[in-house]
């Protein structure tokens, strides 16, 4: 079959008509732009803390409508509007501490990826089975966005909005790429099914092959998700361990920087001592493992004798090893570090955060930014250094994989802990900077997806909340409030089997990128053949 680019804007079939040059005609021309932006907002609404995961389907259905049959320049603009509608509200928390400038700049850059995929989708929309190529292109754009610039920013992956959805089991099949692909494919397939239904009513002709593709695009992801439920289990394979998640809280205001750091450490020590008192009184079970959040000791315990003594006191009181989130200066380099603190031996192991946050833990292009505005370099006075090895602590016989805060958004960072032997994953985080924004709920949803992806219990100790305990099937069994001191204690299953997603690693994402490249190559070649035929 020879496929040529059509000169007819097929999306016009569903748009109202008006006389050229009239006011109504001008308004009609604005309809696709408005729909693109509002579809992006609809996609945002599907994300946590709301549980409206299914809104992602009509969001992509509408996006497919505004893109199908248009030229690449229109796709570029419409894609950018869709990206702005989605990312502006999703990432508003990035400006809580530093103001709207960095937030808007981040969104402006990230929306470029959505614009490019919009242009690419217009090209493949002229192909048979276009929902398949279009969905693969979206996942390919997510793959690029997770790697560049500055080592990537995967926040807003479609998979991270599906923690409450029927598609979630697909995370165990092929990780976030397969889960996201299923959602996007279903959304585009939904639009194609509606379009073909309306077309058949007008023409009285049913295009069976196109209709079959549309129905499969909707049905296969749903059936696949139902079939994948067998991969999801919360049964213990290697026994159980009793974990304690400590949320010490942070002082809200009124202290200078060093006093703030000291207070945060004191709060986590005090909450651990309170838990020890409850254990002694028989009110709660004695934990085997105690998990503190990221930045629970920004006072370096290797350099500060009082900090060392306080943490040691807490470990001895609770009688269990503690994973302490510290900021450590070693050989002139700064590390965001998890420290394994034994109640008898003291600090015995460390894990240095590998995926550090640009503009938060290090400043890219420091000399250039300093030349433009010296005040910008004060945001991060000293860059953190990157760790190089996975972090799996052996705590009372249980192997705990550490994924520090921002790392939870990166597929490789979580998988490496599981393949290194982790039977349970901990995501120590510090969300206090972002106040009561949606950031903490978005990150909590990521951890729920990771639990299913690798079939592991996931604990989320956070300085100010929301801290939680998540079962391997993605269920939250306990969680705290925000900006309160609290602790969670629970017996949880330990697991060592690997899901297909864990075993396959990056392969499903690579396969989808190749599918996207194949579809785009086909569309370009078809367009060239069409232009040559027209010239002839």
Coordinates of C-alpha atoms in Angstrom, one line a residue, residues 48-448:
X48 CA -2.6 13.3 42.2
X49 CA -3.7 14.3 44.7
X50 CA -6.9 13.8 42.7
X51 CA -7.9 10.2 41.8
X52 CA -9.3 11.1 38.4
X53 CA -6.8 9.0 36.5
X54 CA -9.3 8.2 33.8
X55 CA -9.3 11.9 32.6
X56 CA -6.0 11.2 30.9
X57 CA -8.0 9.2 28.2
X58 CA -10.2 12.1 27.1
X59 CA -7.2 14.4 27.4
X60 CA -5.3 12.5 24.8
X61 CA -8.4 11.9 22.7
X62 CA -8.9 15.7 22.4
X63 CA -5.2 16.1 21.7
X64 CA -5.5 13.6 18.9
X65 CA -8.4 15.5 17.5
X66 CA -6.5 18.8 17.3
X67 CA -3.4 17.2 15.8
X68 CA -4.7 14.6 13.3
X69 CA -4.3 15.7 9.6
X70 CA -2.6 19.0 10.3
X71 CA 0.8 20.3 9.2
X72 CA 3.9 20.0 11.4
X73 CA 4.0 23.7 12.1
X74 CA 0.4 23.6 13.5
X75 CA 1.4 20.5 15.5
X76 CA 4.3 22.3 17.0
X77 CA 2.2 25.2 18.2
X78 CA -0.7 23.0 19.4
X79 CA 1.7 20.7 21.2
X80 CA 3.3 23.6 23.0
X81 CA -0.1 24.8 24.2
X82 CA -0.9 21.3 25.3
X83 CA 2.4 21.2 27.2
X84 CA 1.7 24.5 28.9
X85 CA -1.8 23.5 29.9
X86 CA -0.4 20.4 31.5
X87 CA 2.9 21.5 33.0
X88 CA 2.1 25.0 34.3
X89 CA -0.3 23.8 37.0
X90 CA 1.6 20.5 37.5
X91 CA 4.9 22.1 38.3
X92 CA 3.7 25.2 40.1
X93 CA 5.3 23.9 43.3
X94 CA 8.7 24.6 41.9
X95 CA 8.1 28.3 42.5
X96 CA 6.9 28.0 46.1
X97 CA 10.3 29.0 47.5
X98 CA 12.0 30.9 44.7
X99 CA 9.1 32.7 43.0
X100 CA 7.5 32.3 39.6
X101 CA 10.6 33.0 37.4
X102 CA 12.2 29.5 37.7
X103 CA 8.8 27.8 37.5
X104 CA 7.8 29.5 34.3
X105 CA 11.3 29.0 32.8
X106 CA 11.2 25.3 33.6
X107 CA 7.8 24.8 32.1
X108 CA 8.8 26.9 29.0
X109 CA 11.7 24.5 28.4
X110 CA 9.9 21.2 29.2
X111 CA 6.9 22.2 27.0
X112 CA 9.3 22.2 24.0
X113 CA 9.4 18.4 24.2
X114 CA 5.6 18.3 24.0
X115 CA 5.7 20.7 21.1
X116 CA 8.1 18.5 19.2
X117 CA 6.1 15.4 19.8
X118 CA 3.0 17.3 18.7
X119 CA 4.7 18.1 15.3
X120 CA 5.7 14.4 15.0
X121 CA 2.2 13.1 15.7
X122 CA 0.8 15.3 12.9
X123 CA 3.1 13.4 10.5
X124 CA 2.2 9.9 11.7
X125 CA -1.5 10.8 12.0
X126 CA -1.8 10.2 8.2
X127 CA -0.6 6.6 8.5
X128 CA -2.7 3.4 9.1
X129 CA -2.8 2.5 12.7
X130 CA -1.7 6.0 13.6
X131 CA -2.7 5.7 17.4
X132 CA 0.1 3.1 17.8
X133 CA 2.8 5.4 16.2
X134 CA 1.5 8.5 18.1
X135 CA 1.5 6.8 21.5
X136 CA 5.1 5.4 20.9
X137 CA 6.2 9.0 19.9
X138 CA 4.8 10.3 23.2
X139 CA 6.8 7.7 25.2
X140 CA 9.9 8.5 23.1
X141 CA 9.6 12.1 24.1
X142 CA 9.3 11.1 27.7
X143 CA 12.5 9.1 27.3
X144 CA 14.4 12.1 26.0
X145 CA 12.9 14.4 28.6
X146 CA 14.1 12.0 31.3
X147 CA 17.7 12.4 30.1
X148 CA 18.2 16.0 28.8
X149 CA 19.0 18.7 29.7
X150 CA 21.0 18.5 32.9
X151 CA 20.5 14.7 33.2
X152 CA 16.8 15.0 32.6
X153 CA 13.5 15.8 34.4
X154 CA 11.0 13.0 34.1
X155 CA 8.4 14.7 36.4
X156 CA 5.0 14.4 34.7
X157 CA 5.4 11.0 33.1
X158 CA 2.0 9.7 32.2
X159 CA 2.6 6.6 34.3
X160 CA 2.9 8.8 37.5
X161 CA -0.7 9.8 37.2
X162 CA -2.0 6.3 37.2
X163 CA -1.4 5.1 40.7
X164 CA -5.1 4.6 41.3
X165 CA -6.0 3.5 37.8
X166 CA -6.9 0.1 36.1
X167 CA -3.7 0.3 34.0
X168 CA -1.3 0.2 37.0
X169 CA -0.5 -3.5 36.8
X170 CA 1.2 -2.9 33.5
X171 CA 4.0 -1.2 35.5
X172 CA 5.1 -4.7 36.5
X173 CA 5.2 -5.8 32.8
X174 CA 7.4 -3.1 31.3
X175 CA 7.8 -0.3 33.9
X176 CA 6.7 3.3 33.4
X177 CA 7.2 3.3 29.6
X178 CA 4.7 0.4 29.0
X179 CA 2.2 1.8 31.6
X180 CA 2.3 5.3 30.0
X181 CA 2.1 3.9 26.5
X182 CA -1.0 2.0 27.3
X183 CA -2.8 5.1 28.6
X184 CA -1.8 7.3 25.7
X185 CA -2.7 4.5 23.1
X186 CA -6.1 4.1 24.7
X187 CA -6.7 7.8 24.6
X188 CA -5.8 8.2 20.9
X189 CA -7.7 5.0 20.1
X190 CA -10.8 6.4 21.8
X191 CA -10.7 9.5 19.6
X192 CA -10.1 7.3 16.5
X193 CA -13.1 5.2 17.4
X194 CA -15.4 8.3 17.8
X195 CA -14.0 9.8 14.5
X196 CA -14.7 6.6 12.5
X197 CA -18.2 6.3 14.0
X198 CA -19.1 9.8 12.9
X199 CA -17.5 9.3 9.5
X200 CA -19.5 6.1 8.9
X201 CA -22.7 7.8 9.8
X202 CA -22.0 10.5 7.2
X203 CA -20.7 8.3 4.4
X204 CA -22.6 5.0 5.2
X205 CA -19.3 3.3 4.7
X206 CA -17.5 1.3 7.4
X207 CA -13.7 1.0 7.0
X208 CA -13.2 -2.3 8.8
X209 CA -9.4 -2.3 9.0
X210 CA -9.3 1.2 10.5
X211 CA -12.2 0.4 12.9
X212 CA -10.4 -2.8 14.0
X213 CA -7.2 -0.8 14.8
X214 CA -9.2 1.8 16.8
X215 CA -11.0 -0.9 18.8
X216 CA -7.8 -2.8 19.5
X217 CA -6.1 0.5 20.6
X218 CA -8.7 0.8 23.3
X219 CA -9.2 -2.9 24.2
X220 CA -5.7 -4.2 24.2
X221 CA -4.4 -1.8 27.0
X222 CA -7.4 -2.6 29.2
X223 CA -7.3 -6.4 28.6
X224 CA -3.5 -6.3 29.1
X225 CA -3.8 -4.5 32.4
X226 CA -6.4 -7.0 33.6
X227 CA -4.2 -9.9 32.6
X228 CA -1.2 -8.3 34.3
X229 CA -2.9 -8.3 37.7
X230 CA -1.5 -11.8 38.3
X231 CA 2.0 -10.1 38.5
X232 CA 0.9 -8.0 41.4
X233 CA 1.2 -9.5 44.9
X234 CA 1.8 -8.4 48.5
X235 CA 2.7 -11.8 49.7
X236 CA 6.0 -12.2 51.7
X237 CA 8.7 -14.3 50.0
X238 CA 11.6 -13.8 52.4
X239 CA 9.7 -13.4 55.6
X240 CA 8.7 -10.0 57.1
X241 CA 10.3 -7.1 58.9
X242 CA 8.9 -4.5 61.2
X243 CA 9.7 -1.0 59.9
X244 CA 9.4 2.3 61.7
X245 CA 9.1 5.5 59.5
X246 CA 10.0 8.7 61.4
X247 CA 8.6 12.1 60.5
X248 CA 10.2 14.6 62.9
X249 CA 8.7 17.7 61.2
X250 CA 10.5 21.1 60.7
X251 CA 10.3 24.5 62.4
X252 CA 8.0 26.7 60.4
X253 CA 9.8 30.1 60.9
X254 CA 11.8 32.3 63.2
X255 CA 15.2 30.5 63.1
X256 CA 18.3 31.3 61.2
X257 CA 19.8 28.7 58.9
X258 CA 22.1 26.8 61.3
X259 CA 19.5 26.8 64.0
X260 CA 17.0 25.4 61.5
X261 CA 19.3 22.5 60.7
X262 CA 19.9 21.8 64.4
X263 CA 16.2 21.9 65.1
X264 CA 15.3 19.4 62.3
X265 CA 17.9 17.0 63.8
X266 CA 16.5 17.5 67.3
X267 CA 13.0 16.9 66.1
X268 CA 13.8 13.5 64.5
X269 CA 15.8 12.5 67.6
X270 CA 12.9 13.4 69.8
X271 CA 10.3 11.6 67.7
X272 CA 12.5 8.5 67.7
X273 CA 12.8 8.7 71.5
X274 CA 9.0 9.1 71.8
X275 CA 8.6 5.9 69.7
X276 CA 11.1 4.1 71.9
X277 CA 9.0 5.1 75.0
X278 CA 5.9 3.7 73.3
X279 CA 7.7 0.4 72.5
X280 CA 8.9 0.1 76.1
X281 CA 5.4 0.7 77.3
X282 CA 4.1 -2.0 75.0
X283 CA 1.9 0.3 72.9
X284 CA 3.6 -0.5 69.6
X285 CA 5.7 -3.3 68.2
X286 CA 9.5 -3.0 68.4
X287 CA 10.8 -2.1 65.0
X288 CA 13.6 -4.1 63.3
X289 CA 14.4 -1.1 61.0
X290 CA 14.1 2.6 61.6
X291 CA 14.0 5.0 58.6
X292 CA 14.7 8.7 58.8
X293 CA 14.0 11.2 56.0
X294 CA 16.4 12.9 53.7
X295 CA 18.0 16.0 55.4
X296 CA 17.0 14.8 58.8
X297 CA 20.6 15.6 59.9
X298 CA 21.9 18.5 57.8
X299 CA 24.4 18.9 60.6
X300 CA 27.2 16.6 59.6
X301 CA 27.5 13.9 62.4
X302 CA 31.0 13.1 61.3
X303 CA 32.1 16.6 61.9
X304 CA 29.8 17.6 64.8
X305 CA 30.3 15.7 68.0
X306 CA 26.9 16.7 69.4
X307 CA 25.1 15.5 66.3
X308 CA 26.9 12.2 66.5
X309 CA 26.0 11.8 70.2
X310 CA 22.3 12.7 69.6
X311 CA 21.8 10.2 66.7
X312 CA 23.7 7.5 68.7
X313 CA 21.4 8.1 71.6
X314 CA 18.3 7.7 69.4
X315 CA 19.7 4.4 67.9
X316 CA 20.5 3.0 71.3
X317 CA 17.1 4.0 72.7
X318 CA 15.1 2.3 69.9
X319 CA 17.5 -0.6 69.8
X320 CA 17.5 -0.9 66.0
X321 CA 19.6 0.3 63.1
X322 CA 18.6 3.7 61.7
X323 CA 19.0 5.0 58.1
X324 CA 19.8 8.7 58.7
X325 CA 19.6 11.3 56.0
X326 CA 22.6 13.5 56.3
X327 CA 24.6 16.2 54.6
X328 CA 28.2 15.2 54.8
X329 CA 31.4 17.1 53.8
X330 CA 34.1 14.6 52.9
X331 CA 37.4 15.5 51.4
X332 CA 36.1 18.9 50.5
X333 CA 33.1 17.4 48.6
X334 CA 29.5 17.7 49.7
X335 CA 27.2 14.7 49.7
X336 CA 23.5 14.1 50.2
X337 CA 24.0 10.9 52.1
X338 CA 22.1 8.1 53.8
X339 CA 24.0 6.8 56.9
X340 CA 23.4 3.3 58.3
X341 CA 23.6 3.9 62.1
X342 CA 23.9 0.7 64.2
X343 CA 22.9 1.0 67.9
X344 CA 26.1 -0.8 68.9
X345 CA 28.7 0.0 66.3
X346 CA 27.5 3.5 65.2
X347 CA 27.8 4.5 61.5
X348 CA 28.7 1.4 59.5
X349 CA 27.7 2.1 55.9
X350 CA 26.7 5.0 53.6
X351 CA 24.8 5.7 50.3
X352 CA 25.5 8.9 48.4
X353 CA 22.6 10.3 46.3
X354 CA 23.5 9.7 42.6
X355 CA 20.8 11.7 40.8
X356 CA 21.2 15.1 42.3
X357 CA 18.8 18.0 41.5
X358 CA 19.9 20.8 39.1
X359 CA 19.4 24.3 40.6
X360 CA 18.7 22.6 44.0
X361 CA 21.8 20.5 44.7
X362 CA 24.1 21.8 42.0
X363 CA 24.1 24.8 39.7
X364 CA 24.6 24.0 36.0
X365 CA 26.5 26.6 34.0
X366 CA 27.6 28.3 37.3
X367 CA 30.1 30.7 35.6
X368 CA 27.6 31.8 33.0
X369 CA 24.8 32.4 35.5
X370 CA 27.2 34.2 37.8
X371 CA 28.3 36.5 34.9
X372 CA 24.6 37.3 34.2
X373 CA 23.6 37.8 37.9
X374 CA 25.8 37.0 40.8
X375 CA 22.8 36.6 43.1
X376 CA 21.8 33.5 41.2
X377 CA 24.9 31.7 42.4
X378 CA 23.9 32.2 46.0
X379 CA 21.0 29.8 45.5
X380 CA 23.5 26.9 45.6
X381 CA 26.7 28.1 47.2
X382 CA 28.4 24.7 46.9
X383 CA 27.5 21.9 44.4
X384 CA 26.8 18.5 45.8
X385 CA 28.9 15.6 44.4
X386 CA 27.3 12.5 42.9
X387 CA 27.4 9.1 44.4
X388 CA 28.5 6.2 42.1
X389 CA 27.1 3.0 43.6
X390 CA 23.7 1.7 44.4
X391 CA 22.7 1.9 48.1
X392 CA 21.4 -1.3 49.7
X393 CA 21.7 -1.4 53.5
X394 CA 21.5 -4.7 55.4
X395 CA 19.4 -3.8 58.5
X396 CA 18.6 -6.7 60.9
X397 CA 18.8 -9.2 58.1
X398 CA 16.6 -7.2 55.7
X399 CA 18.1 -5.6 52.5
X400 CA 16.8 -2.0 52.2
X401 CA 17.3 -0.2 48.9
X402 CA 17.7 3.6 49.2
X403 CA 16.2 5.9 46.6
X404 CA 16.7 9.5 47.8
X405 CA 13.8 11.8 47.0
X406 CA 14.3 13.1 43.4
X407 CA 15.8 9.8 42.4
X408 CA 12.3 8.1 42.6
X409 CA 11.4 9.8 39.3
X410 CA 14.2 8.0 37.4
X411 CA 13.6 4.4 36.3
X412 CA 17.3 3.4 36.4
X413 CA 17.8 4.7 40.0
X414 CA 15.1 2.6 41.4
X415 CA 15.8 -0.5 39.4
X416 CA 19.5 -0.6 40.3
X417 CA 18.6 -1.0 44.0
X418 CA 16.3 -4.0 43.2
X419 CA 18.8 -5.7 41.0
X420 CA 21.4 -5.1 43.7
X421 CA 19.4 -7.2 46.1
X422 CA 16.9 -4.9 47.8
X423 CA 14.0 -6.7 49.4
X424 CA 12.3 -3.4 50.3
X425 CA 12.7 0.1 49.0
X426 CA 12.9 3.3 51.0
X427 CA 12.4 6.7 49.5
X428 CA 13.7 9.2 52.1
X429 CA 12.6 12.7 51.1
X430 CA 12.5 16.3 52.2
X431 CA 9.5 18.2 50.8
X432 CA 9.4 20.9 53.5
X433 CA 10.6 23.6 51.0
X434 CA 7.5 23.1 48.9
X435 CA 5.1 23.8 51.8
X436 CA 1.6 22.2 51.3
X437 CA 1.8 22.0 47.5
X438 CA 0.8 19.0 45.4
X439 CA 4.5 18.0 45.1
X440 CA 4.5 15.6 48.0
X441 CA 1.4 13.8 46.6
X442 CA 2.9 13.6 43.1
X443 CA 6.0 12.0 44.6
X444 CA 4.0 9.7 46.7
X445 CA 2.2 8.5 43.6
X446 CA 5.6 7.8 42.0
X447 CA 6.5 5.6 44.9
X448 CA 3.2 3.6 44.5

